[in-house]
Short mmCIF file of N, CA and C in Angstrom, two decimals:
data_model
loop_
_atom_site.label_atom_id
_atom_site.label_comp_id
_atom_site.label_asym_id
_atom_site.label_seq_id
_atom_site.Cartn_x
_atom_site.Cartn_y
_atom_site.Cartn_z
N MET A 1 -7.50 -240.39 -1.92
CA MET A 1 -6.98 -239.20 -2.54
C MET A 1 -5.68 -239.49 -3.28
N LEU A 2 -4.83 -240.32 -2.75
CA LEU A 2 -3.56 -240.60 -3.40
C LEU A 2 -3.74 -241.30 -4.74
N ASP A 3 -4.80 -242.10 -4.89
CA ASP A 3 -5.02 -242.76 -6.17
C ASP A 3 -5.42 -241.76 -7.26
N LYS A 4 -5.99 -240.61 -6.89
CA LYS A 4 -6.34 -239.58 -7.86
C LYS A 4 -5.13 -238.78 -8.31
N LEU A 5 -4.11 -238.69 -7.47
CA LEU A 5 -2.91 -237.94 -7.82
C LEU A 5 -2.05 -238.67 -8.84
N GLY A 6 -1.91 -239.95 -8.69
CA GLY A 6 -1.02 -240.71 -9.54
C GLY A 6 0.42 -240.59 -9.06
N ALA A 7 1.31 -241.29 -9.74
CA ALA A 7 2.72 -241.32 -9.34
C ALA A 7 3.37 -239.95 -9.48
N LYS A 8 3.10 -239.25 -10.58
CA LYS A 8 3.72 -237.94 -10.79
C LYS A 8 3.22 -236.93 -9.77
N GLY A 9 1.95 -236.99 -9.41
CA GLY A 9 1.41 -236.09 -8.41
C GLY A 9 2.03 -236.32 -7.04
N ILE A 10 2.21 -237.57 -6.67
CA ILE A 10 2.82 -237.90 -5.38
C ILE A 10 4.26 -237.41 -5.34
N VAL A 11 5.00 -237.63 -6.43
CA VAL A 11 6.38 -237.15 -6.49
C VAL A 11 6.40 -235.62 -6.41
N GLY A 12 5.46 -234.96 -7.06
CA GLY A 12 5.38 -233.51 -7.00
C GLY A 12 5.13 -233.01 -5.60
N VAL A 13 4.22 -233.66 -4.88
CA VAL A 13 3.95 -233.25 -3.49
C VAL A 13 5.17 -233.47 -2.62
N LEU A 14 5.86 -234.59 -2.81
CA LEU A 14 7.07 -234.86 -2.02
C LEU A 14 8.16 -233.84 -2.32
N LEU A 15 8.33 -233.47 -3.60
CA LEU A 15 9.32 -232.45 -3.94
C LEU A 15 8.95 -231.10 -3.35
N LEU A 16 7.67 -230.76 -3.37
CA LEU A 16 7.21 -229.50 -2.79
C LEU A 16 7.51 -229.46 -1.30
N LEU A 17 7.17 -230.53 -0.60
CA LEU A 17 7.43 -230.58 0.84
C LEU A 17 8.92 -230.60 1.15
N GLY A 18 9.68 -231.32 0.32
CA GLY A 18 11.13 -231.34 0.51
C GLY A 18 11.76 -229.98 0.30
N GLY A 19 11.30 -229.27 -0.74
CA GLY A 19 11.81 -227.92 -0.99
C GLY A 19 11.49 -226.97 0.14
N LEU A 20 10.26 -227.04 0.64
CA LEU A 20 9.90 -226.19 1.78
C LEU A 20 10.72 -226.56 3.01
N GLY A 21 11.02 -227.84 3.17
CA GLY A 21 11.85 -228.27 4.30
C GLY A 21 13.26 -227.71 4.23
N VAL A 22 13.83 -227.71 3.02
CA VAL A 22 15.18 -227.15 2.85
C VAL A 22 15.18 -225.66 3.14
N VAL A 23 14.18 -224.95 2.64
CA VAL A 23 14.09 -223.51 2.90
C VAL A 23 13.87 -223.26 4.39
N ALA A 24 13.02 -224.07 5.02
CA ALA A 24 12.75 -223.90 6.46
C ALA A 24 13.99 -224.14 7.29
N TRP A 25 14.85 -225.00 6.83
CA TRP A 25 16.08 -225.30 7.55
C TRP A 25 16.98 -224.05 7.61
N LYS A 26 17.00 -223.28 6.52
CA LYS A 26 17.85 -222.10 6.46
C LYS A 26 17.12 -220.82 6.89
N ALA A 27 15.84 -220.68 6.50
CA ALA A 27 15.10 -219.44 6.77
C ALA A 27 13.65 -219.79 7.06
N PRO A 28 13.32 -220.07 8.31
CA PRO A 28 11.96 -220.51 8.64
C PRO A 28 10.87 -219.51 8.28
N ILE A 29 11.12 -218.22 8.43
CA ILE A 29 10.11 -217.22 8.11
C ILE A 29 9.81 -217.21 6.61
N VAL A 30 10.83 -217.35 5.80
CA VAL A 30 10.64 -217.40 4.35
C VAL A 30 9.84 -218.64 3.98
N ALA A 31 10.11 -219.76 4.64
CA ALA A 31 9.39 -221.00 4.36
C ALA A 31 7.91 -220.87 4.70
N VAL A 32 7.59 -220.18 5.78
CA VAL A 32 6.19 -219.96 6.13
C VAL A 32 5.50 -219.12 5.05
N GLY A 33 6.18 -218.10 4.59
CA GLY A 33 5.63 -217.27 3.52
C GLY A 33 5.41 -218.07 2.25
N MET A 34 6.38 -218.90 1.89
CA MET A 34 6.24 -219.73 0.70
C MET A 34 5.09 -220.72 0.85
N ALA A 35 4.93 -221.29 2.03
CA ALA A 35 3.84 -222.24 2.27
C ALA A 35 2.49 -221.54 2.13
N LEU A 36 2.38 -220.32 2.62
CA LEU A 36 1.13 -219.56 2.48
C LEU A 36 0.83 -219.26 1.01
N VAL A 37 1.86 -218.94 0.25
CA VAL A 37 1.66 -218.69 -1.18
C VAL A 37 1.18 -219.96 -1.88
N VAL A 38 1.78 -221.10 -1.56
CA VAL A 38 1.39 -222.36 -2.18
C VAL A 38 -0.06 -222.71 -1.83
N VAL A 39 -0.42 -222.57 -0.55
CA VAL A 39 -1.80 -222.86 -0.13
C VAL A 39 -2.77 -221.91 -0.81
N GLY A 40 -2.41 -220.64 -0.91
CA GLY A 40 -3.27 -219.68 -1.60
C GLY A 40 -3.44 -220.03 -3.06
N PHE A 41 -2.37 -220.44 -3.72
CA PHE A 41 -2.45 -220.84 -5.12
C PHE A 41 -3.37 -222.05 -5.29
N VAL A 42 -3.25 -223.02 -4.40
CA VAL A 42 -4.12 -224.21 -4.47
C VAL A 42 -5.57 -223.82 -4.29
N LEU A 43 -5.86 -222.94 -3.34
CA LEU A 43 -7.24 -222.53 -3.10
C LEU A 43 -7.82 -221.75 -4.28
N VAL A 44 -7.01 -220.89 -4.90
CA VAL A 44 -7.47 -220.16 -6.08
C VAL A 44 -7.74 -221.12 -7.23
N ALA A 45 -6.83 -222.07 -7.45
CA ALA A 45 -7.03 -223.04 -8.52
C ALA A 45 -8.27 -223.88 -8.26
N TRP A 46 -8.48 -224.29 -7.01
CA TRP A 46 -9.66 -225.08 -6.65
C TRP A 46 -10.93 -224.29 -6.94
N GLY A 47 -10.93 -223.01 -6.57
CA GLY A 47 -12.09 -222.17 -6.81
C GLY A 47 -12.37 -222.00 -8.30
N LEU A 48 -11.32 -221.81 -9.10
CA LEU A 48 -11.51 -221.68 -10.54
C LEU A 48 -12.06 -222.95 -11.15
N VAL A 49 -11.50 -224.09 -10.77
CA VAL A 49 -11.96 -225.36 -11.31
C VAL A 49 -13.38 -225.65 -10.85
N SER A 50 -13.69 -225.35 -9.59
CA SER A 50 -15.04 -225.57 -9.08
C SER A 50 -16.05 -224.71 -9.82
N GLY A 51 -15.70 -223.45 -10.04
CA GLY A 51 -16.60 -222.56 -10.78
C GLY A 51 -16.81 -223.01 -12.21
N LEU A 52 -15.74 -223.45 -12.86
CA LEU A 52 -15.84 -223.93 -14.22
C LEU A 52 -16.71 -225.18 -14.29
N MET A 53 -16.50 -226.11 -13.36
CA MET A 53 -17.30 -227.33 -13.35
C MET A 53 -18.76 -227.03 -13.03
N ALA A 54 -19.00 -226.06 -12.16
CA ALA A 54 -20.37 -225.69 -11.82
C ALA A 54 -21.07 -225.08 -13.03
N SER A 55 -20.33 -224.34 -13.84
CA SER A 55 -20.95 -223.74 -15.02
C SER A 55 -21.34 -224.80 -16.04
N PHE A 56 -20.73 -225.96 -15.98
CA PHE A 56 -21.11 -227.08 -16.84
C PHE A 56 -22.08 -228.03 -16.16
N GLY A 57 -22.55 -227.66 -14.96
CA GLY A 57 -23.51 -228.50 -14.24
C GLY A 57 -22.87 -229.62 -13.45
N LEU A 58 -21.58 -229.53 -13.19
CA LEU A 58 -20.86 -230.58 -12.46
C LEU A 58 -20.34 -230.06 -11.13
N GLY A 59 -21.03 -229.12 -10.51
CA GLY A 59 -20.53 -228.44 -9.32
C GLY A 59 -20.30 -229.31 -8.11
N GLY A 60 -21.03 -230.40 -7.95
CA GLY A 60 -20.88 -231.25 -6.77
C GLY A 60 -19.69 -232.16 -6.79
N MET A 61 -18.91 -232.15 -7.86
CA MET A 61 -17.82 -233.10 -7.99
C MET A 61 -16.54 -232.67 -7.29
N MET A 62 -16.42 -231.40 -6.89
CA MET A 62 -15.19 -230.90 -6.29
C MET A 62 -15.31 -230.70 -4.79
N GLY A 63 -16.28 -231.28 -4.18
CA GLY A 63 -16.41 -231.17 -2.73
C GLY A 63 -17.09 -229.91 -2.29
N GLY A 64 -17.95 -229.35 -3.11
CA GLY A 64 -18.79 -228.26 -2.67
C GLY A 64 -18.44 -226.88 -3.15
N GLY A 65 -17.25 -226.61 -3.67
CA GLY A 65 -16.87 -225.26 -4.05
C GLY A 65 -17.78 -224.66 -5.10
N GLY A 66 -17.45 -223.48 -5.54
CA GLY A 66 -18.21 -222.84 -6.60
C GLY A 66 -19.23 -221.85 -6.11
N GLY A 67 -19.98 -222.14 -5.09
CA GLY A 67 -20.94 -221.23 -4.51
C GLY A 67 -22.19 -220.98 -5.34
N PHE A 68 -22.56 -221.91 -6.19
CA PHE A 68 -23.73 -221.73 -7.05
C PHE A 68 -24.94 -222.50 -6.54
N GLU A 69 -24.95 -222.90 -5.26
CA GLU A 69 -26.06 -223.69 -4.74
C GLU A 69 -27.29 -222.87 -4.60
#
């Protein structure tokens, strides 16, 4: 998985986790809310990309999403 992210993707994930860590240090409840928003955003993006790829006949490439089976 890390080879698919590339260097910029890895740095982005580290910055995201670092930012959540700083927020959690000061306000843990806010950090939990932010983490839920980030996970929700990732799941929505995954669903959109899976659906788009499925509409082009490439649905199996994203690990099953899309729901067009």
